[in-house]
Tab-separated table of C-alpha atoms and ligand atoms in Angstrom:
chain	number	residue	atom	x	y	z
Q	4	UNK	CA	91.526	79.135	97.489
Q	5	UNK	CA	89.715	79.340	94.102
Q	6	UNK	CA	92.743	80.372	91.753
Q	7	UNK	CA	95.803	78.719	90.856
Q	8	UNK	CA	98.915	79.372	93.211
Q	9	UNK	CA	101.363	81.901	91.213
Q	10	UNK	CA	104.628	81.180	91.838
Q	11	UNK	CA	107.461	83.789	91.498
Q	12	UNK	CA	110.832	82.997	91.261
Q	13	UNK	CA	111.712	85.687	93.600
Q	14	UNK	CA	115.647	84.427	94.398
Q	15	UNK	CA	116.218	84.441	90.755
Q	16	UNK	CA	115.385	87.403	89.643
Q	17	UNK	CA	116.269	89.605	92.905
Q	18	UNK	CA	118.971	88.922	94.944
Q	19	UNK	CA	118.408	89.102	98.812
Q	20	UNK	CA	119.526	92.147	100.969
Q	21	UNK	CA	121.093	93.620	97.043
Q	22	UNK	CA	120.576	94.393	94.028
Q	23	UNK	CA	122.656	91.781	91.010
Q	24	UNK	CA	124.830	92.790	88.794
Q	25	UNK	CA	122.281	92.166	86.557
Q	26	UNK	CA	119.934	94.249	87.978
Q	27	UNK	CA	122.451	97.314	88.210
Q	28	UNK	CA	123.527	97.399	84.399
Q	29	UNK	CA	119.058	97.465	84.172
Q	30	UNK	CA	118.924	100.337	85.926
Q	31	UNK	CA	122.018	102.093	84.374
Q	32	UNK	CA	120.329	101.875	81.043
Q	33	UNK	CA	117.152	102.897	82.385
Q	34	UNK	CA	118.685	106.169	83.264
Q	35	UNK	CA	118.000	105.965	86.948
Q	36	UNK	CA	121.467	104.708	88.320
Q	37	UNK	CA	121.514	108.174	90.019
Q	38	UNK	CA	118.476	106.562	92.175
Q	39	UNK	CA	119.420	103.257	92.646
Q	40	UNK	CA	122.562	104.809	94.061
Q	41	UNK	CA	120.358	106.901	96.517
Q	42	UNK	CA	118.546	103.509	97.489
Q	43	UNK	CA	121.748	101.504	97.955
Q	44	UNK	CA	122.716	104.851	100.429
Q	45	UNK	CA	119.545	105.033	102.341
Q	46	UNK	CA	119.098	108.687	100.756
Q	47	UNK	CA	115.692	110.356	100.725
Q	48	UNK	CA	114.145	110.216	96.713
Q	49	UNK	CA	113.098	113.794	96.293
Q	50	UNK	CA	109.561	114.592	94.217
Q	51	UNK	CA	111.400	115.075	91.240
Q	52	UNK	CA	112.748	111.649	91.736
Q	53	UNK	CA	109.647	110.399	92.594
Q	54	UNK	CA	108.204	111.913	89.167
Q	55	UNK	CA	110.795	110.368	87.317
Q	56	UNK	CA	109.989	106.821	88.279
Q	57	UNK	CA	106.088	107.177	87.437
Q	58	UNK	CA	108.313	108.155	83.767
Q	59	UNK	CA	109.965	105.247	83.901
Q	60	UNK	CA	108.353	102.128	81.624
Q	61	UNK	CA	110.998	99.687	83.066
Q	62	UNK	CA	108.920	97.732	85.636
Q	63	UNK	CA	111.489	95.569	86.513
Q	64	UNK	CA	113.866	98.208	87.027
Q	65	UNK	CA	111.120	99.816	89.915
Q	66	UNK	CA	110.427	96.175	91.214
Q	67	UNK	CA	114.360	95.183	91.920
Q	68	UNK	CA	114.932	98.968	93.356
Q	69	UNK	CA	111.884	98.895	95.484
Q	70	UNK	CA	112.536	94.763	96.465
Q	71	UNK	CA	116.031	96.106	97.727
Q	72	UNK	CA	114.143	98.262	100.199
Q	73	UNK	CA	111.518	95.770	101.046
Q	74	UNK	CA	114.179	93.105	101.990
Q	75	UNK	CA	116.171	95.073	103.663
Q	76	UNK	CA	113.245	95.773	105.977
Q	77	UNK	CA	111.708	92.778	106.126
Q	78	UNK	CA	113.489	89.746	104.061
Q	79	UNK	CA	110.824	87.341	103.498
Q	80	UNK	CA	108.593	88.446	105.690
Q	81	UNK	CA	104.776	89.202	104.716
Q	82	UNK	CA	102.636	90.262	107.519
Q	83	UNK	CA	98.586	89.606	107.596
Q	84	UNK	CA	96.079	89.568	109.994
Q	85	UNK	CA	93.042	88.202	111.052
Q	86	UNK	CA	90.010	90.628	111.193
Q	87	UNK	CA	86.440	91.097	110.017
Q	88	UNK	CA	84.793	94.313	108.628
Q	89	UNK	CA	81.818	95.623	109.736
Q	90	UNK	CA	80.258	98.783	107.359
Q	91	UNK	CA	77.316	99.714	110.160
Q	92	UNK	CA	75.887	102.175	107.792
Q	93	UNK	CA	76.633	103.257	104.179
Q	94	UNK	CA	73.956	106.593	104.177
Q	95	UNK	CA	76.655	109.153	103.581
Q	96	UNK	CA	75.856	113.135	102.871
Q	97	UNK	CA	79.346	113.558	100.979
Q	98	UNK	CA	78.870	112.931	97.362
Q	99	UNK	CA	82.203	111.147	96.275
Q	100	UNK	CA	82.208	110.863	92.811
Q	101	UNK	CA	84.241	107.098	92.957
Q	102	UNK	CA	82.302	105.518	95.852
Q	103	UNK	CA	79.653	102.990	94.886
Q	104	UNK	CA	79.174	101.808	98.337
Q	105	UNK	CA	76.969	105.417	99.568
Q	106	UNK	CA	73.798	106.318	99.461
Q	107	UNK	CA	72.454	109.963	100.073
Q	108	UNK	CA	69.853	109.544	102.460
Q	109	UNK	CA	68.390	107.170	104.780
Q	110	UNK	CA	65.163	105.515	102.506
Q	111	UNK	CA	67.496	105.538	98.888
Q	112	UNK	CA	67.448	102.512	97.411
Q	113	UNK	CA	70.137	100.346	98.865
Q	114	UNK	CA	70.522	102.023	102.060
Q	115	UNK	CA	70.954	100.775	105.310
Q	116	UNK	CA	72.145	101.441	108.601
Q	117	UNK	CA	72.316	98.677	111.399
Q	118	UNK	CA	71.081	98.539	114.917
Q	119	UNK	CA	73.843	98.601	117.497
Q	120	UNK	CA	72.916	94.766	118.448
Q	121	UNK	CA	72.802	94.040	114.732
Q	122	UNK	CA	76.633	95.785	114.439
Q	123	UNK	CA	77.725	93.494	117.614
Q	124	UNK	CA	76.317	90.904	116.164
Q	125	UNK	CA	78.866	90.842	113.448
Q	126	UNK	CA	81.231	90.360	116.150
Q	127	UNK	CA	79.344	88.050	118.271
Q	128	UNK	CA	78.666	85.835	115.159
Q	129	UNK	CA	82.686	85.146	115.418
Q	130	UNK	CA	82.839	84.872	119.262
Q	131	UNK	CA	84.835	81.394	118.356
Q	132	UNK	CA	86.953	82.558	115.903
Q	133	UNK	CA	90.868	83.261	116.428
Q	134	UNK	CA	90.357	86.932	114.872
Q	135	UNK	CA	92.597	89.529	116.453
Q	136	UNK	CA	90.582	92.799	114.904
Q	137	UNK	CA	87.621	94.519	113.465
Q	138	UNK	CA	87.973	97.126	111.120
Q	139	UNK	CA	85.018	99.773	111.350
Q	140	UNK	CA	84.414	102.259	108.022
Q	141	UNK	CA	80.971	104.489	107.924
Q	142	UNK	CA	79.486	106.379	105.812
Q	143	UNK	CA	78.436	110.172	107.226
Q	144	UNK	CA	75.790	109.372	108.191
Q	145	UNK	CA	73.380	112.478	109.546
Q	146	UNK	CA	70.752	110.458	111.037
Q	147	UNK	CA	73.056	108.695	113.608
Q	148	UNK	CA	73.760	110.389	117.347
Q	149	UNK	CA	77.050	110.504	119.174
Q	150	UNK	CA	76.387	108.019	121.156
Q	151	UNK	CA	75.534	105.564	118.164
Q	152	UNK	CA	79.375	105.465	117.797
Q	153	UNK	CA	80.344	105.465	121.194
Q	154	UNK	CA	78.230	102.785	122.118
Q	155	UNK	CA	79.098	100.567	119.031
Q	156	UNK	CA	82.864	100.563	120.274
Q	157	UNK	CA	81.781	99.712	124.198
Q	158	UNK	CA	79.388	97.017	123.136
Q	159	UNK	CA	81.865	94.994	120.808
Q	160	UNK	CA	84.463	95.312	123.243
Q	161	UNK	CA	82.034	94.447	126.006
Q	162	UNK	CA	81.506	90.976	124.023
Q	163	UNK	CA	85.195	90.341	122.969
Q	164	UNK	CA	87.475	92.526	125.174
Q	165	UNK	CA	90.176	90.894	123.259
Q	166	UNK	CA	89.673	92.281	119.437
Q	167	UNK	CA	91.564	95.657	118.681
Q	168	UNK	CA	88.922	98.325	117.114
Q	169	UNK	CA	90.752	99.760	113.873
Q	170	UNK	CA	87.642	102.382	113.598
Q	171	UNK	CA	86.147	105.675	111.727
Q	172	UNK	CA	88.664	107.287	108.853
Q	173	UNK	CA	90.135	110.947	109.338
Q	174	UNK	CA	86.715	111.873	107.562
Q	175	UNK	CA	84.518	110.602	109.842
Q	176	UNK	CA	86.492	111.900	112.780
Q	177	UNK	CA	86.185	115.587	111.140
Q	178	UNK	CA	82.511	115.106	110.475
Q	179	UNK	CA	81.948	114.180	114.394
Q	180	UNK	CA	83.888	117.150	115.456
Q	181	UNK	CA	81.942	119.260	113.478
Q	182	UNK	CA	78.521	117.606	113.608
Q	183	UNK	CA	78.923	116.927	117.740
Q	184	UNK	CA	80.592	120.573	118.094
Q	185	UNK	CA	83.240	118.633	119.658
Q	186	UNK	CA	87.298	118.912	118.676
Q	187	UNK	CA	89.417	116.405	117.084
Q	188	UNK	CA	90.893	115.723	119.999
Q	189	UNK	CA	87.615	115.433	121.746
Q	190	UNK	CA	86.397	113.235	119.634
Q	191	UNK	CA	89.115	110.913	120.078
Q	192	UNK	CA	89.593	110.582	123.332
Q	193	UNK	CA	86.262	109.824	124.094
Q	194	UNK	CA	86.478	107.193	121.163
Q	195	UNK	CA	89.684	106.166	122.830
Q	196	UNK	CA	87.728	105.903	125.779
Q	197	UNK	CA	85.104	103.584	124.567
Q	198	UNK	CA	87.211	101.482	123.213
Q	199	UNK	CA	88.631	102.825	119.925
Q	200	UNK	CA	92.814	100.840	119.156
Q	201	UNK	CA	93.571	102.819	115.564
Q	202	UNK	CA	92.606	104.799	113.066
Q	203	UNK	CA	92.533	102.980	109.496
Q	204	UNK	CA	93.440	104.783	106.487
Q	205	UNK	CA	91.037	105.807	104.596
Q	206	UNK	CA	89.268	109.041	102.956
Q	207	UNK	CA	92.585	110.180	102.037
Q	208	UNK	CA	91.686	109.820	98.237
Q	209	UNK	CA	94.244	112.558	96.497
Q	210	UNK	CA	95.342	115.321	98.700
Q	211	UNK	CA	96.102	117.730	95.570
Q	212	UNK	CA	93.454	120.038	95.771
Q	213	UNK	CA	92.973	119.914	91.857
Q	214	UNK	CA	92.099	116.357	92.293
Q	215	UNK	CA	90.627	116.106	95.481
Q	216	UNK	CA	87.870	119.315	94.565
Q	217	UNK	CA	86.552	116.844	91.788
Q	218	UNK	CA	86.605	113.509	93.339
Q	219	UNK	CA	85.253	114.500	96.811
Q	220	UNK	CA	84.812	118.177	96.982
Q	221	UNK	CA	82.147	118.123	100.295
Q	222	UNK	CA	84.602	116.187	102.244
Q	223	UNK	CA	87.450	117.084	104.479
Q	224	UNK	CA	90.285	119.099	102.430
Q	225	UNK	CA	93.636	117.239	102.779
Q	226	UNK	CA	95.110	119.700	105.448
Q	227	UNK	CA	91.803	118.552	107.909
Q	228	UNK	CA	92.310	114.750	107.114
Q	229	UNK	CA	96.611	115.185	108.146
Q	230	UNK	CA	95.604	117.465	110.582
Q	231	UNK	CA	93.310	114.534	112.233
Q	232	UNK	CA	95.974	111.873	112.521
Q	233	UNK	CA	98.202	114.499	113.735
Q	234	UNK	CA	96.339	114.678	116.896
Q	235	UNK	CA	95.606	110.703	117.054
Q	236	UNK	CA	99.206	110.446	116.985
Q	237	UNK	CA	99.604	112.699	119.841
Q	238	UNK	CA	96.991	110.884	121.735
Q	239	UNK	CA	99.031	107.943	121.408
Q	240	UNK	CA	96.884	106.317	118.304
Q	241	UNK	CA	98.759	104.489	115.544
Q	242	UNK	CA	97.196	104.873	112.385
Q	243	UNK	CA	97.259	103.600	108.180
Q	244	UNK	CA	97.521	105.807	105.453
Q	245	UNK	CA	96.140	105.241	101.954
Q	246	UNK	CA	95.909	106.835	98.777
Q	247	UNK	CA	93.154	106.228	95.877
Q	248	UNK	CA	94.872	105.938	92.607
Q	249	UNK	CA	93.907	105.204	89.176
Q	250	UNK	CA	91.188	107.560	88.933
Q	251	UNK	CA	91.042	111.580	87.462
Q	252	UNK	CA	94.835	112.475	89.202
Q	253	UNK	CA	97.730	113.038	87.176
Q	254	UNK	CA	101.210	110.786	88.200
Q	255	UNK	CA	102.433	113.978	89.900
Q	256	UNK	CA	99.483	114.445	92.291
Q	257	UNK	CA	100.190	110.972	93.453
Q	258	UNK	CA	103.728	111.871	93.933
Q	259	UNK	CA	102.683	114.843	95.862
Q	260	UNK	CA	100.092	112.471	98.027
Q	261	UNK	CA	103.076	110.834	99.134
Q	262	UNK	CA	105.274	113.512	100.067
Q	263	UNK	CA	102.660	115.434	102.159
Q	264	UNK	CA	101.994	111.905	103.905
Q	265	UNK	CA	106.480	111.510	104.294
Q	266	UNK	CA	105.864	115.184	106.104
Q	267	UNK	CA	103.655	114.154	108.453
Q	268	UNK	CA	105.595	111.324	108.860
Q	269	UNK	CA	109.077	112.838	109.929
Q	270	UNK	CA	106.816	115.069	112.403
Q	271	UNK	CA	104.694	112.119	114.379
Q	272	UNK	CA	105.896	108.983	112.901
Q	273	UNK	CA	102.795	107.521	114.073
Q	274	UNK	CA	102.176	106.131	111.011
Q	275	UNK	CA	102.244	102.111	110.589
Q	276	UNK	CA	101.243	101.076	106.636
Q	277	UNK	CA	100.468	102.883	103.448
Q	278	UNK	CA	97.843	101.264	101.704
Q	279	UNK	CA	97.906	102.641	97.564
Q	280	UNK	CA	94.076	101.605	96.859
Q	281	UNK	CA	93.297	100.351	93.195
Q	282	UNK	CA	90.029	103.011	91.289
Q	283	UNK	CA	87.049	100.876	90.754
Q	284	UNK	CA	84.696	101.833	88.273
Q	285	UNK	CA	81.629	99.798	88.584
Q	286	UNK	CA	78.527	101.480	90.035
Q	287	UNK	CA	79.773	104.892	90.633
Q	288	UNK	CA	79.853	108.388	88.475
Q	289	UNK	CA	83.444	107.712	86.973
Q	290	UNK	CA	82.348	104.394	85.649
Q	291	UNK	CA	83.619	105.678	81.892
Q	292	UNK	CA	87.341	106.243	83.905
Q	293	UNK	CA	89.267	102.852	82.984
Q	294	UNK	CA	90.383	100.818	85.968
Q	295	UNK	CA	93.846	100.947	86.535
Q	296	UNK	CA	96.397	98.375	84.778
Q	297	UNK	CA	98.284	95.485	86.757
Q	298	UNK	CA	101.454	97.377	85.794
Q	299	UNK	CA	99.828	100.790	87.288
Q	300	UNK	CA	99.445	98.745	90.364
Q	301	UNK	CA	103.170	96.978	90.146
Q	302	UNK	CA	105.102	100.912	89.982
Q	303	UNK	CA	102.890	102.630	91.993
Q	304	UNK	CA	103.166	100.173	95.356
Q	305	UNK	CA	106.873	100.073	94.253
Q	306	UNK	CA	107.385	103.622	93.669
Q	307	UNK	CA	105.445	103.839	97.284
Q	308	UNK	CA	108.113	101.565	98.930
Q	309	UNK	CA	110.886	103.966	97.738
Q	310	UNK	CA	109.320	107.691	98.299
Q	311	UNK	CA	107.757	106.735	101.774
Q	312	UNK	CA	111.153	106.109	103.677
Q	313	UNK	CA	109.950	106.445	107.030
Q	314	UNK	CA	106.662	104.093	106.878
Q	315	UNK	CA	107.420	100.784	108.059
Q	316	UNK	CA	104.953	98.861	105.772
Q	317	UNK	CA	103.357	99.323	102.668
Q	318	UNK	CA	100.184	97.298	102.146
Q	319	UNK	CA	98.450	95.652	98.998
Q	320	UNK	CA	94.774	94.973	100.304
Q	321	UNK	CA	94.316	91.976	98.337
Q	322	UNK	CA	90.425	92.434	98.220
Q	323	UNK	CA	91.003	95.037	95.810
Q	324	UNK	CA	94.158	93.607	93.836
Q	325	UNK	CA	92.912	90.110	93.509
Q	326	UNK	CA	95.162	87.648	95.003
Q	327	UNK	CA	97.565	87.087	91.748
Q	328	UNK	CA	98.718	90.264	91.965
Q	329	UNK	CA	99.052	90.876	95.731
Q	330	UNK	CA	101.109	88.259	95.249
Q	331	UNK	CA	103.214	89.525	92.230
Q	332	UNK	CA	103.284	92.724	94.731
Q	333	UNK	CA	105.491	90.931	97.350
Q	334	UNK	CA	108.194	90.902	94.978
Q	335	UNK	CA	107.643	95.434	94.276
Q	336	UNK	CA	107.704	96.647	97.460
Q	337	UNK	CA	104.562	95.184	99.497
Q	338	UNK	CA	105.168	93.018	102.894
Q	339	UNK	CA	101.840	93.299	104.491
Q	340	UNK	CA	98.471	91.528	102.441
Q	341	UNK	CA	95.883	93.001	105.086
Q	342	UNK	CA	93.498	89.901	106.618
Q	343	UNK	CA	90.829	87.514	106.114
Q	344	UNK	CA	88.670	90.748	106.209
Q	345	UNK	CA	85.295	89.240	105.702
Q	346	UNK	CA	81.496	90.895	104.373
Q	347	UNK	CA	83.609	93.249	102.821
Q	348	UNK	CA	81.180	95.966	100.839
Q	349	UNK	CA	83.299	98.696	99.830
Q	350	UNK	CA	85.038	97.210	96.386
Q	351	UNK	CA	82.459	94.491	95.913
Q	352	UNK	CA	80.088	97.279	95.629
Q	353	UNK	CA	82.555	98.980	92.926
Q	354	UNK	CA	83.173	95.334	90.929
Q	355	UNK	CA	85.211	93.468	92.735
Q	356	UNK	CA	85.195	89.710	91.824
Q	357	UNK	CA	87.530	88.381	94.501
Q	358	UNK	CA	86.226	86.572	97.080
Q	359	UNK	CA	84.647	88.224	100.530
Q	360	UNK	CA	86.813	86.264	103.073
Q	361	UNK	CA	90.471	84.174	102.781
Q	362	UNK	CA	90.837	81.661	105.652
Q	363	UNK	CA	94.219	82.011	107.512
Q	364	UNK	CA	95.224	78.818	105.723
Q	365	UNK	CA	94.581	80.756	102.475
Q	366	UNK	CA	96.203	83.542	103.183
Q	367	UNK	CA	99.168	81.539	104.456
Q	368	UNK	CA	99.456	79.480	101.405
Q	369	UNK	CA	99.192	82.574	98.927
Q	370	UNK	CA	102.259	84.438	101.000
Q	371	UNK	CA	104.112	80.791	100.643
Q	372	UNK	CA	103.344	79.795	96.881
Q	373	UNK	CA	104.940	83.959	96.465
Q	374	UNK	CA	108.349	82.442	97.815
Q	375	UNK	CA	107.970	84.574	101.290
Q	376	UNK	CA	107.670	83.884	104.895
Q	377	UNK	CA	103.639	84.793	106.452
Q	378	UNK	CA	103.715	86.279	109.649
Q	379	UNK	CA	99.995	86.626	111.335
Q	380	UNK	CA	100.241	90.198	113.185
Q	381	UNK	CA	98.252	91.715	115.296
Q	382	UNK	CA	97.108	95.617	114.350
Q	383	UNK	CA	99.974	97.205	115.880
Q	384	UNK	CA	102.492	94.393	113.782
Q	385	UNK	CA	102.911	92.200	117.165
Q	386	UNK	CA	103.491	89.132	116.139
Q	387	UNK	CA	101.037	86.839	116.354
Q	388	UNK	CA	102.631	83.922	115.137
Q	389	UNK	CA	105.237	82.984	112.487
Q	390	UNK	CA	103.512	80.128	110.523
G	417	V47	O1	88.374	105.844	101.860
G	417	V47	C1	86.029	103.857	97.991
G	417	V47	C2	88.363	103.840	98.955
G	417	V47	C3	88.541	103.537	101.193
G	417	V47	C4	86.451	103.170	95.985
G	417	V47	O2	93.640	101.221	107.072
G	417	V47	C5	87.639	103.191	96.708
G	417	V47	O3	94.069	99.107	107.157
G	417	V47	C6	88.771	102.393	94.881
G	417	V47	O4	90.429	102.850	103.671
G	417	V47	N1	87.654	102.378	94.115
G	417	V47	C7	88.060	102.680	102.331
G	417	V47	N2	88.802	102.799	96.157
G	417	V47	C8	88.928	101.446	102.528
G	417	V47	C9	90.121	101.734	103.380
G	417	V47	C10	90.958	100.622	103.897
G	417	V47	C11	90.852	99.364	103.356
G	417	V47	C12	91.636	98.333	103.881
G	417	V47	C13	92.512	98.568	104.930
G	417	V47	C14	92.580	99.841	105.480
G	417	V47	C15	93.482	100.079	106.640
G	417	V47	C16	91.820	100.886	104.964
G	417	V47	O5	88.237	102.893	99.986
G	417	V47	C17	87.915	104.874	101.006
G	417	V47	C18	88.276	105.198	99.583
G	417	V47	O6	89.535	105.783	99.525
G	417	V47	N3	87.344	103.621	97.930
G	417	V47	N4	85.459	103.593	96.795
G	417	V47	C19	86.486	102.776	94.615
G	417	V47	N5	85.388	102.784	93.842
């Protein structure tokens, strides 16, 4: 690991399984005892509530409220996993203002789009590696036949029968259906069939329509994207759930984000992990948008713990945090880092400077020198092993 470990005194500042004393007189004076008493009950935070936290400038107030929650689910805990990424093609026909990674059309500068055996080869690169899962995102790509998809899942799991397939967001799912003249749920199942373990998060951006018409308004609306992992959660699919903050919404619209997702929620729970992902600027049309602040970061993963009462785990991808803060995260809410992840393309293409892979040993000792416990998971949060 390249940086410096960051150690927080975690048992110090926040007592385990409750809040101190301390703490309590904090949030008194930061006019939210009303909430902390919801916490401490286990009550649902309503939007208004939710609203009023974003108002809050008390960090440490959000961190010890959210911490209470996070400890009480987990204690020290800190899942991660061990997976690689694999982008197969980044030509995309929606026109996402934020996204640095797309191009428009097969030729554009910068485009690409691999050949199933180069895709597999990704995979078969790592045939001796202990990873558990590869994580497949695409752009929408209109050059590329069903089968392209299909066969990409049977092939990798014809060379490692063993690796879970976390594949295609909500948007790419609509854009087969609709493309392939097929429905959601045919779509899936024959993904399902070839292979497919999970559906990751993304493409959820902002669901507000406000928001979501000028960040991504040729993509699915937000009723198509919950609609999708409605019916992967009837098939049986688990699925992630993120949200793009930091960009052109307002702290309400994030608010509301989160409550559609806690609907959805209470109707499937087939939801495992919301993952809040941090705007980058670099390379895409809202470069003059300033990147969210560490402290934007801090509340909103914390204020994430406390509104989404019925997801398990909330995530801090530390790809796009940087691995100070997904460790300063551990201590507001977050008990999952994501993995190893390796050739990611998404945020380096958008600025980021961390680094494109942690080893497991890396990983391990970031989750340590944070004062918590790393658990390697599997996709589904088996336990791997406790380290
Ligand atoms: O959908 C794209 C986001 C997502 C930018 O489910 C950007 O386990 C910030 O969904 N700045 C893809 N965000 C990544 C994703 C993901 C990552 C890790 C784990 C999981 C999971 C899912 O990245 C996109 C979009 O919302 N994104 N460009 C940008 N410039």
């Amino acid at each position: 690991m390249t940086e410096p470990d960051v150690s927080i005194p975690t048992t110090s500042v926040f007592v385990h399984s409750g809040l101190s004393p301390i703490s309590a007189r904090a949030i008194e004076a930061a006019g939210l005892g009303d909430i902390r008493e919801k916490v401490l009950a286990r009550e649902r935070l309503t939007y208004d509530d939710g609203v009023r936290l974003y108002n809050t400038g008390e960090i440490a107030v959000l961190g010890a409220l959210a911490n209470l929650d996070r400890e009480r689910r987990w204690g020290d805990l800190t899942f991660f996993n061990r997976n690689l990424h694999v982008n197969a093609t980044n030509v995309c026909e929606a026109s996402c203002i934020f996204c640095s990674f797309a191009r428009l059309k097969t030729g554009d500068a910068g485009a690409y789009t691999m050949a199933l055996d180069e895709a597999v080869g990704r995979v078969r690169a790592l045939k001796d590696e202990l990873i558990t899962e590869v994580h497949i995102v695409n752009g929408l790509n209109p050059d590329l036949p069903w089968a392209y998809y299909v066969d990409l899942l049977k092939a990798i799991k014809d060379e490692r029968p063993d690796l879970h397939i976390k594949g295609f967001t909500a948007v790419e799912i609509h854009y087969f259906a609709e493309k392939f003249g097929k429905t959601y749920e045919e779509v899936l199942t024959e993904l399902i069939a070839a292979g497919l373990g999970s559906l990751p998060g993304g493409g959820a951006e902002i669901f507000h329509p406000r928001a979501r018409k000028k960040l991504c308004h040729d993509k699915v609306d937000a009723d198509g994207w919950l609609e999708v992992h409605r019916v992967a959660h009837r098939l049986g699919l688990r699925t992630n759930a993120t949200m793009l903050f930091g960009s052109i919404e307002t702290l309400p619209e994030r608010i509301d984000h989160m409550v559609r997702l806690r609907e959805l929620q209470d109707e499937t729970h087939g939801f495992q992990t919301f993952i809040p992902l941090r705007f980058h600027h670099e390379n895409n049309r809202l470069a003059r948008v300033k990147e969210p602040t560490g402290f934007d970061s801090l509340r909103t993963y914390a204020i994430s713990r406390l509104m989404l009462d019925n997801f398990d785990h909330i995530k801090a991808y530390w790809i796009m945090l940087g691995q100070k803060l997904a460790q300063v995260s551990l201590a507001f809410g977050v008990d999952d880092l994501d993995g190893t992840v390796r050739e990611e393309r998404i945020y380096h293409m958008a600025g980021a400077r961390t680094p494109q892979e942690l080893t497991r040993a890396e990983l391990v000792n970031l989750i340590r020198h944070a004062g918590r416990v790393p658990v390697e998971r599997d996709t589904l949060y088996n336990v791997v092993a406790e380290c």
